[in-house]
């Protein structure tokens, strides 16, 4: 695994992963993952505090920052959902006409970004942790897009799987009902039963779900590392980060100052 599709930057002691957009979307959308650093430490995962500091870099545009509930609901990046409102959702859809920025927060769960120019430019930000992956928020979201956008071409889709907890670090008790349910969903390639525990490869299962939706293998990018193993780079709830969060921010390039 390498970091194709991502670019590391560091500004004022704040690490950031910028997603490298395909040529056809470079002048339409951008997305960045703010990892462990001074800004994220000081704001403790509070999107309002984060936006007080960052908004001037984006022409003081509003920010959609849903209250994440490990579900499959997707809302639009619209001022009608922007802060101080916190509607429940785990995904945000951005279009070329969107009037607000979009964000999600993570601490072991997986940031997923999906974008295309077919039939018109769109970009999805998704929160897919263990529960969201079992519920297949990726597949449900893409199914909805295909249904509402006749003529969509899956070969024009690009996807980025951001930093999350790895398969060696994420385990659940075998007898847990949620484990048993997950075993009916996850591919056998993406879990391992060992010593009364089941280890789940969330990132691997998300990649499988993307390919089940006909996203080409070569169009899926993954970032190296594990939020738990590499806790010096990322935030991990399982490693003790109770408040601070990885912050995924995306929007139209026209919103950048």
PDB file of C-alpha atoms in Angstrom:
ATOM      1  CA  UNK A   1       0.000   0.000   0.000  1.00  0.00           C
ATOM      2  CA  UNK A   2       1.264   3.514  -0.761  1.00  0.00           C
ATOM      3  CA  UNK A   3      -0.037   7.043  -0.496  1.00  0.00           C
ATOM      4  CA  UNK A   4      -0.970   7.571  -4.131  1.00  0.00           C
ATOM      5  CA  UNK A   5      -3.875   9.985  -4.295  1.00  0.00           C
ATOM      6  CA  UNK A   6      -2.778  11.851  -1.143  1.00  0.00           C
ATOM      7  CA  UNK A   7      -0.258  14.589  -0.382  1.00  0.00           C
ATOM      8  CA  UNK A   8       1.113  15.300   3.109  1.00  0.00           C
ATOM      9  CA  UNK A   9       1.496  18.934   4.161  1.00  0.00           C
ATOM     10  CA  UNK A  10       2.294  20.608   7.472  1.00  0.00           C
ATOM     11  CA  UNK A  11       1.458  24.183   8.412  1.00  0.00           C
ATOM     12  CA  UNK A  12       1.958  25.747  11.847  1.00  0.00           C
ATOM     13  CA  UNK A  13       2.462  22.363  13.524  1.00  0.00           C
ATOM     14  CA  UNK A  14      -0.720  20.960  11.981  1.00  0.00           C
ATOM     15  CA  UNK A  15      -0.467  17.854   9.759  1.00  0.00           C
ATOM     16  CA  UNK A  16      -2.826  17.652   6.824  1.00  0.00           C
ATOM     17  CA  UNK A  17      -3.506  15.120   4.068  1.00  0.00           C
ATOM     18  CA  UNK A  18      -4.730  16.764   0.890  1.00  0.00           C
ATOM     19  CA  UNK A  19      -6.536  14.519  -1.559  1.00  0.00           C
ATOM     20  CA  UNK A  20      -5.165  14.715  -5.098  1.00  0.00           C
ATOM     21  CA  UNK A  21      -8.131  15.169  -7.406  1.00  0.00           C
ATOM     22  CA  UNK A  22      -8.215  13.712 -10.933  1.00  0.00           C
ATOM     23  CA  UNK A  23      -7.555  16.264 -13.660  1.00  0.00           C
ATOM     24  CA  UNK A  24     -11.241  16.709 -14.512  1.00  0.00           C
ATOM     25  CA  UNK A  25     -12.096  17.691 -10.908  1.00  0.00           C
ATOM     26  CA  UNK A  26      -9.030  19.725  -9.874  1.00  0.00           C
ATOM     27  CA  UNK A  27     -10.781  23.017 -10.538  1.00  0.00           C
ATOM     28  CA  UNK A  28     -14.089  21.886  -9.039  1.00  0.00           C
ATOM     29  CA  UNK A  29     -13.529  20.244  -5.633  1.00  0.00           C
ATOM     30  CA  UNK A  30     -10.929  19.856  -2.931  1.00  0.00           C
ATOM     31  CA  UNK A  31     -10.788  17.781   0.256  1.00  0.00           C
ATOM     32  CA  UNK A  32      -8.300  17.599   3.120  1.00  0.00           C
ATOM     33  CA  UNK A  33      -7.891  15.431   6.211  1.00  0.00           C
ATOM     34  CA  UNK A  34      -6.595  17.358   9.235  1.00  0.00           C
ATOM     35  CA  UNK A  35      -4.647  14.864  11.350  1.00  0.00           C
ATOM     36  CA  UNK A  36      -2.960  15.187  14.748  1.00  0.00           C
ATOM     37  CA  UNK A  37      -1.648  18.688  15.290  1.00  0.00           C
ATOM     38  CA  UNK A  38      -1.907  21.935  17.201  1.00  0.00           C
ATOM     39  CA  UNK A  39      -5.199  23.081  15.666  1.00  0.00           C
ATOM     40  CA  UNK A  40      -6.996  19.788  16.209  1.00  0.00           C
ATOM     41  CA  UNK A  41      -5.571  19.446  19.731  1.00  0.00           C
ATOM     42  CA  UNK A  42      -6.788  22.891  20.772  1.00  0.00           C
ATOM     43  CA  UNK A  43     -10.307  22.532  19.345  1.00  0.00           C
ATOM     44  CA  UNK A  44     -10.938  19.022  20.736  1.00  0.00           C
ATOM     45  CA  UNK A  45     -13.074  17.887  17.817  1.00  0.00           C
ATOM     46  CA  UNK A  46     -15.575  20.748  18.138  1.00  0.00           C
ATOM     47  CA  UNK A  47     -16.523  21.797  14.575  1.00  0.00           C
ATOM     48  CA  UNK A  48     -17.663  25.255  15.667  1.00  0.00           C
ATOM     49  CA  UNK A  49     -14.293  25.965  17.306  1.00  0.00           C
ATOM     50  CA  UNK A  50     -12.472  24.571  14.273  1.00  0.00           C
ATOM     51  CA  UNK A  51     -14.488  26.739  11.908  1.00  0.00           C
ATOM     52  CA  UNK A  52     -13.946  29.886  13.958  1.00  0.00           C
ATOM     53  CA  UNK A  53     -10.258  29.452  13.138  1.00  0.00           C
ATOM     54  CA  UNK A  54     -10.440  28.111   9.569  1.00  0.00           C
ATOM     55  CA  UNK A  55     -13.421  29.923   8.044  1.00  0.00           C
ATOM     56  CA  UNK A  56     -11.413  32.982   6.995  1.00  0.00           C
ATOM     57  CA  UNK A  57      -9.386  30.697   4.705  1.00  0.00           C
ATOM     58  CA  UNK A  58     -12.605  29.856   2.870  1.00  0.00           C
ATOM     59  CA  UNK A  59     -14.205  33.276   2.441  1.00  0.00           C
ATOM     60  CA  UNK A  60     -16.199  32.792   5.665  1.00  0.00           C
ATOM     61  CA  UNK A  61     -18.458  30.285   3.950  1.00  0.00           C
ATOM     62  CA  UNK A  62     -20.842  28.297   6.155  1.00  0.00           C
ATOM     63  CA  UNK A  63     -19.904  24.787   7.308  1.00  0.00           C
ATOM     64  CA  UNK A  64     -22.083  21.683   7.330  1.00  0.00           C
ATOM     65  CA  UNK A  65     -20.976  19.546  10.298  1.00  0.00           C
ATOM     66  CA  UNK A  66     -23.597  16.879  11.028  1.00  0.00           C
ATOM     67  CA  UNK A  67     -23.997  15.093  14.329  1.00  0.00           C
ATOM     68  CA  UNK A  68     -22.673  11.646  13.420  1.00  0.00           C
ATOM     69  CA  UNK A  69     -24.748   8.671  14.591  1.00  0.00           C
ATOM     70  CA  UNK A  70     -23.124   5.719  12.756  1.00  0.00           C
ATOM     71  CA  UNK A  71     -25.999   5.575  10.284  1.00  0.00           C
ATOM     72  CA  UNK A  72     -26.403   5.909   6.518  1.00  0.00           C
ATOM     73  CA  UNK A  73     -28.153   9.272   6.188  1.00  0.00           C
ATOM     74  CA  UNK A  74     -26.587  11.694   3.700  1.00  0.00           C
ATOM     75  CA  UNK A  75     -27.414  15.412   3.637  1.00  0.00           C
ATOM     76  CA  UNK A  76     -26.491  18.095   1.115  1.00  0.00           C
ATOM     77  CA  UNK A  77     -23.799  20.698   1.649  1.00  0.00           C
ATOM     78  CA  UNK A  78     -26.347  23.475   1.953  1.00  0.00           C
ATOM     79  CA  UNK A  79     -26.639  26.541   4.165  1.00  0.00           C
ATOM     80  CA  UNK A  80     -29.959  25.116   5.369  1.00  0.00           C
ATOM     81  CA  UNK A  81     -27.910  22.448   7.234  1.00  0.00           C
ATOM     82  CA  UNK A  82     -24.917  24.609   8.216  1.00  0.00           C
ATOM     83  CA  UNK A  83     -23.681  25.462  11.706  1.00  0.00           C
ATOM     84  CA  UNK A  84     -25.000  26.173  14.254  1.00  0.00           C
ATOM     85  CA  UNK A  85     -27.401  23.432  13.089  1.00  0.00           C
ATOM     86  CA  UNK A  86     -26.179  19.855  13.641  1.00  0.00           C
ATOM     87  CA  UNK A  87     -28.583  17.524  11.783  1.00  0.00           C
ATOM     88  CA  UNK A  88     -28.006  13.799  12.274  1.00  0.00           C
ATOM     89  CA  UNK A  89     -26.137  12.320   9.301  1.00  0.00           C
ATOM     90  CA  UNK A  90     -22.980  10.404   8.399  1.00  0.00           C
ATOM     91  CA  UNK A  91     -22.484  11.705   4.907  1.00  0.00           C
ATOM     92  CA  UNK A  92     -22.503  15.003   3.036  1.00  0.00           C
ATOM     93  CA  UNK A  93     -23.053  15.441  -0.704  1.00  0.00           C
ATOM     94  CA  UNK A  94     -21.276  18.345  -2.380  1.00  0.00           C
ATOM     95  CA  UNK A  95     -22.115  19.604  -5.868  1.00  0.00           C
ATOM     96  CA  UNK A  96     -20.679  22.370  -8.019  1.00  0.00           C
ATOM     97  CA  UNK A  97     -23.540  24.629  -6.910  1.00  0.00           C
ATOM     98  CA  UNK A  98     -23.235  23.902  -3.157  1.00  0.00           C
ATOM     99  CA  UNK A  99     -23.157  27.075  -1.069  1.00  0.00           C
ATOM    100  CA  UNK A 100     -21.433  25.618   2.020  1.00  0.00           C
ATOM    101  CA  UNK A 101     -18.365  23.644   2.978  1.00  0.00           C
ATOM    102  CA  UNK A 102     -18.742  20.120   4.383  1.00  0.00           C
ATOM    103  CA  UNK A 103     -17.031  18.257   7.220  1.00  0.00           C
ATOM    104  CA  UNK A 104     -16.962  15.043   9.251  1.00  0.00           C
ATOM    105  CA  UNK A 105     -14.917  13.874  12.273  1.00  0.00           C
ATOM    106  CA  UNK A 106     -13.106  10.602  13.026  1.00  0.00           C
ATOM    107  CA  UNK A 107     -11.092   8.759  15.692  1.00  0.00           C
ATOM    108  CA  UNK A 108     -10.609   5.173  14.359  1.00  0.00           C
ATOM    109  CA  UNK A 109     -13.570   5.190  11.952  1.00  0.00           C
ATOM    110  CA  UNK A 110     -12.789   5.610   8.278  1.00  0.00           C
ATOM    111  CA  UNK A 111     -13.085   8.808   6.229  1.00  0.00           C
ATOM    112  CA  UNK A 112     -14.256   7.985   2.712  1.00  0.00           C
ATOM    113  CA  UNK A 113     -14.402  10.490  -0.143  1.00  0.00           C
ATOM    114  CA  UNK A 114     -15.972   9.611  -3.487  1.00  0.00           C
ATOM    115  CA  UNK A 115     -16.102  11.983  -6.457  1.00  0.00           C
ATOM    116  CA  UNK A 116     -16.980  12.052 -10.143  1.00  0.00           C
ATOM    117  CA  UNK A 117     -17.710  14.387 -13.030  1.00  0.00           C
ATOM    118  CA  UNK A 118     -20.434  12.080 -14.386  1.00  0.00           C
ATOM    119  CA  UNK A 119     -23.026  13.122 -15.372  1.00  0.00           C
ATOM    120  CA  UNK A 120     -22.194  16.389 -13.529  1.00  0.00           C
ATOM    121  CA  UNK A 121     -19.587  17.006 -10.799  1.00  0.00           C
ATOM    122  CA  UNK A 122     -20.357  15.661  -7.311  1.00  0.00           C
ATOM    123  CA  UNK A 123     -18.382  14.637  -4.237  1.00  0.00           C
ATOM    124  CA  UNK A 124     -19.402  12.572  -1.200  1.00  0.00           C
ATOM    125  CA  UNK A 125     -17.845  12.715   2.261  1.00  0.00           C
ATOM    126  CA  UNK A 126     -18.710   9.609   4.312  1.00  0.00           C
ATOM    127  CA  UNK A 127     -18.148   8.371   7.877  1.00  0.00           C
ATOM    128  CA  UNK A 128     -17.748   4.586   7.702  1.00  0.00           C
ATOM    129  CA  UNK A 129     -16.643   2.976  10.942  1.00  0.00           C
ATOM    130  CA  UNK A 130     -17.405  -0.596  11.961  1.00  0.00           C
ATOM    131  CA  UNK A 131     -21.149   0.067  12.252  1.00  0.00           C
ATOM    132  CA  UNK A 132     -21.340   2.200   9.105  1.00  0.00           C
ATOM    133  CA  UNK A 133     -19.416  -0.418   7.149  1.00  0.00           C
ATOM    134  CA  UNK A 134     -21.763  -3.177   8.338  1.00  0.00           C
ATOM    135  CA  UNK A 135     -24.664  -0.963   7.223  1.00  0.00           C
ATOM    136  CA  UNK A 136     -22.775  -0.331   3.951  1.00  0.00           C
ATOM    137  CA  UNK A 137     -23.064   3.438   3.895  1.00  0.00           C
ATOM    138  CA  UNK A 138     -20.758   3.412   0.855  1.00  0.00           C
ATOM    139  CA  UNK A 139     -22.980   1.107  -1.189  1.00  0.00           C
ATOM    140  CA  UNK A 140     -26.223   2.753  -0.100  1.00  0.00           C
ATOM    141  CA  UNK A 141     -24.914   6.226  -0.908  1.00  0.00           C
ATOM    142  CA  UNK A 142     -23.681   5.238  -4.358  1.00  0.00           C
ATOM    143  CA  UNK A 143     -26.917   3.384  -5.114  1.00  0.00           C
ATOM    144  CA  UNK A 144     -28.824   6.574  -4.318  1.00  0.00           C
ATOM    145  CA  UNK A 145     -26.539   8.617  -6.544  1.00  0.00           C
ATOM    146  CA  UNK A 146     -26.878   6.202  -9.453  1.00  0.00           C
ATOM    147  CA  UNK A 147     -30.671   6.273  -9.071  1.00  0.00           C
ATOM    148  CA  UNK A 148     -30.895  10.064  -8.948  1.00  0.00           C
ATOM    149  CA  UNK A 149     -28.337  10.670 -11.685  1.00  0.00           C
ATOM    150  CA  UNK A 150     -29.230   8.670 -14.785  1.00  0.00           C
ATOM    151  CA  UNK A 151     -26.257   8.282 -17.072  1.00  0.00           C
ATOM    152  CA  UNK A 152     -23.679   8.094 -14.280  1.00  0.00           C
ATOM    153  CA  UNK A 153     -20.544   6.269 -15.394  1.00  0.00           C
ATOM    154  CA  UNK A 154     -18.879   4.255 -12.633  1.00  0.00           C
ATOM    155  CA  UNK A 155     -15.570   4.274 -14.506  1.00  0.00           C
ATOM    156  CA  UNK A 156     -15.491   8.055 -13.940  1.00  0.00           C
ATOM    157  CA  UNK A 157     -15.613   7.657 -10.137  1.00  0.00           C
ATOM    158  CA  UNK A 158     -12.563   8.128  -7.910  1.00  0.00           C
ATOM    159  CA  UNK A 159     -12.529   7.124  -4.224  1.00  0.00           C
ATOM    160  CA  UNK A 160     -10.172   7.834  -1.330  1.00  0.00           C
ATOM    161  CA  UNK A 161     -10.058   5.720   1.847  1.00  0.00           C
ATOM    162  CA  UNK A 162      -8.520   7.768   4.635  1.00  0.00           C
ATOM    163  CA  UNK A 163      -6.739   6.829   7.871  1.00  0.00           C
ATOM    164  CA  UNK A 164      -8.572   4.401  10.163  1.00  0.00           C
ATOM    165  CA  UNK A 165      -7.844   1.594  12.609  1.00  0.00           C
ATOM    166  CA  UNK A 166      -6.202  -1.466  11.027  1.00  0.00           C
ATOM    167  CA  UNK A 167      -7.290  -5.094  11.077  1.00  0.00           C
ATOM    168  CA  UNK A 168      -4.657  -6.023  13.661  1.00  0.00           C
ATOM    169  CA  UNK A 169      -5.988  -3.453  16.134  1.00  0.00           C
ATOM    170  CA  UNK A 170      -9.764  -3.672  15.734  1.00  0.00           C
ATOM    171  CA  UNK A 171     -11.301  -6.694  17.418  1.00  0.00           C
ATOM    172  CA  UNK A 172     -14.662  -7.587  18.941  1.00  0.00           C
ATOM    173  CA  UNK A 173     -15.763 -10.458  21.161  1.00  0.00           C
ATOM    174  CA  UNK A 174     -17.017 -13.442  19.190  1.00  0.00           C
ATOM    175  CA  UNK A 175     -20.249 -13.712  21.199  1.00  0.00           C
ATOM    176  CA  UNK A 176     -21.151 -10.049  20.712  1.00  0.00           C
ATOM    177  CA  UNK A 177     -24.370  -9.861  18.609  1.00  0.00           C
ATOM    178  CA  UNK A 178     -22.830  -7.060  16.537  1.00  0.00           C
ATOM    179  CA  UNK A 179     -19.923  -9.374  15.705  1.00  0.00           C
ATOM    180  CA  UNK A 180     -22.265 -12.114  14.568  1.00  0.00           C
ATOM    181  CA  UNK A 181     -24.165  -9.637  12.411  1.00  0.00           C
ATOM    182  CA  UNK A 182     -20.947  -8.314  10.879  1.00  0.00           C
ATOM    183  CA  UNK A 183     -19.844 -11.834   9.956  1.00  0.00           C
ATOM    184  CA  UNK A 184     -22.884 -12.073   7.671  1.00  0.00           C
ATOM    185  CA  UNK A 185     -21.782  -8.892   5.878  1.00  0.00           C
ATOM    186  CA  UNK A 186     -17.974  -8.799   5.786  1.00  0.00           C
ATOM    187  CA  UNK A 187     -16.102 -10.877   3.234  1.00  0.00           C
ATOM    188  CA  UNK A 188     -14.151 -13.757   4.855  1.00  0.00           C
ATOM    189  CA  UNK A 189     -11.063 -12.042   3.447  1.00  0.00           C
ATOM    190  CA  UNK A 190     -11.724  -9.101   5.756  1.00  0.00           C
ATOM    191  CA  UNK A 191     -11.947 -10.761   9.153  1.00  0.00           C
ATOM    192  CA  UNK A 192      -9.955 -13.203  11.271  1.00  0.00           C
ATOM    193  CA  UNK A 193     -11.214 -15.295  14.195  1.00  0.00           C
ATOM    194  CA  UNK A 194      -8.592 -15.748  16.895  1.00  0.00           C
ATOM    195  CA  UNK A 195      -8.688 -16.621  20.617  1.00  0.00           C
ATOM    196  CA  UNK A 196     -12.371 -15.852  21.054  1.00  0.00           C
ATOM    197  CA  UNK A 197     -12.090 -12.540  19.210  1.00  0.00           C
ATOM    198  CA  UNK A 198     -12.830 -11.460  15.657  1.00  0.00           C
ATOM    199  CA  UNK A 199     -10.490  -8.987  13.984  1.00  0.00           C
ATOM    200  CA  UNK A 200     -12.120  -6.851  11.292  1.00  0.00           C
ATOM    201  CA  UNK A 201     -10.459  -5.158   8.321  1.00  0.00           C
ATOM    202  CA  UNK A 202     -12.730  -2.135   7.964  1.00  0.00           C
ATOM    203  CA  UNK A 203     -10.608  -0.547   5.238  1.00  0.00           C
ATOM    204  CA  UNK A 204     -10.523  -3.772   3.221  1.00  0.00           C
ATOM    205  CA  UNK A 205     -14.294  -4.175   3.453  1.00  0.00           C
ATOM    206  CA  UNK A 206     -14.893  -0.589   2.339  1.00  0.00           C
ATOM    207  CA  UNK A 207     -12.681  -1.207  -0.681  1.00  0.00           C
ATOM    208  CA  UNK A 208     -14.700  -4.329  -1.497  1.00  0.00           C
ATOM    209  CA  UNK A 209     -17.954  -2.363  -1.192  1.00  0.00           C
ATOM    210  CA  UNK A 210     -16.638   0.279  -3.578  1.00  0.00           C
ATOM    211  CA  UNK A 211     -15.703  -2.357  -6.148  1.00  0.00           C
ATOM    212  CA  UNK A 212     -19.127  -3.995  -5.730  1.00  0.00           C
ATOM    213  CA  UNK A 213     -20.504  -0.636  -6.879  1.00  0.00           C
ATOM    214  CA  UNK A 214     -18.306  -0.909 -10.002  1.00  0.00           C
ATOM    215  CA  UNK A 215     -15.721   1.647  -8.891  1.00  0.00           C
ATOM    216  CA  UNK A 216     -12.533   0.595 -10.737  1.00  0.00           C
ATOM    217  CA  UNK A 217      -9.781  -0.890  -8.564  1.00  0.00           C
ATOM    218  CA  UNK A 218      -7.213   1.540  -9.973  1.00  0.00           C
ATOM    219  CA  UNK A 219      -9.450   4.491  -9.039  1.00  0.00           C
ATOM    220  CA  UNK A 220      -9.422   3.643  -5.315  1.00  0.00           C
ATOM    221  CA  UNK A 221      -6.692   5.233  -3.201  1.00  0.00           C
ATOM    222  CA  UNK A 222      -5.770   4.246   0.364  1.00  0.00           C
ATOM    223  CA  UNK A 223      -3.573   6.070   2.836  1.00  0.00           C
ATOM    224  CA  UNK A 224      -0.975   4.101   4.766  1.00  0.00           C
ATOM    225  CA  UNK A 225      -1.036   3.718   8.503  1.00  0.00           C
ATOM    226  CA  UNK A 226      -3.369   2.937  11.385  1.00  0.00           C
ATOM    227  CA  UNK A 227      -4.938   5.456  13.746  1.00  0.00           C
ATOM    228  CA  UNK A 228      -4.102   3.212  16.723  1.00  0.00           C
ATOM    229  CA  UNK A 229      -0.606   2.063  15.664  1.00  0.00           C
ATOM    230  CA  UNK A 230       0.352   5.534  14.431  1.00  0.00           C
ATOM    231  CA  UNK A 231      -1.253   7.532  17.218  1.00  0.00           C
ATOM    232  CA  UNK A 232       1.476  10.155  16.902  1.00  0.00           C
ATOM    233  CA  UNK A 233       0.010  11.054  13.487  1.00  0.00           C
ATOM    234  CA  UNK A 234      -3.705  10.419  14.041  1.00  0.00           C
ATOM    235  CA  UNK A 235      -6.373  10.436  16.745  1.00  0.00           C
ATOM    236  CA  UNK A 236      -7.654   7.124  18.062  1.00  0.00           C
ATOM    237  CA  UNK A 237     -10.500   6.638  20.521  1.00  0.00           C
ATOM    238  CA  UNK A 238      -9.150   3.191  21.351  1.00  0.00           C
ATOM    239  CA  UNK A 239      -5.750   4.710  22.092  1.00  0.00           C
ATOM    240  CA  UNK A 240      -7.271   7.172  24.545  1.00  0.00           C
ATOM    241  CA  UNK A 241      -8.243  10.217  22.462  1.00  0.00           C
ATOM    242  CA  UNK A 242     -11.646  10.939  23.979  1.00  0.00           C
ATOM    243  CA  UNK A 243     -12.262  14.384  22.469  1.00  0.00           C
ATOM    244  CA  UNK A 244      -9.796  15.372  19.732  1.00  0.00           C
ATOM    245  CA  UNK A 245     -10.698  14.150  16.258  1.00  0.00           C
ATOM    246  CA  UNK A 246      -9.407  13.848  12.719  1.00  0.00           C
ATOM    247  CA  UNK A 247     -11.274  16.480  10.682  1.00  0.00           C
ATOM    248  CA  UNK A 248     -12.313  15.881   7.062  1.00  0.00           C
ATOM    249  CA  UNK A 249     -13.083  19.080   5.161  1.00  0.00           C
ATOM    250  CA  UNK A 250     -14.292  19.336   1.582  1.00  0.00           C
ATOM    251  CA  UNK A 251     -15.950  21.752  -0.784  1.00  0.00           C
ATOM    252  CA  UNK A 252     -15.820  23.702  -4.006  1.00  0.00           C
ATOM    253  CA  UNK A 253     -12.500  25.231  -5.032  1.00  0.00           C
ATOM    254  CA  UNK A 254     -14.314  28.562  -5.485  1.00  0.00           C
ATOM    255  CA  UNK A 255     -14.729  28.726  -1.677  1.00  0.00           C
ATOM    256  CA  UNK A 256     -10.956  28.819  -1.058  1.00  0.00           C
ATOM    257  CA  UNK A 257      -9.631  32.294  -0.256  1.00  0.00           C
TER     258      UNK A 257
END
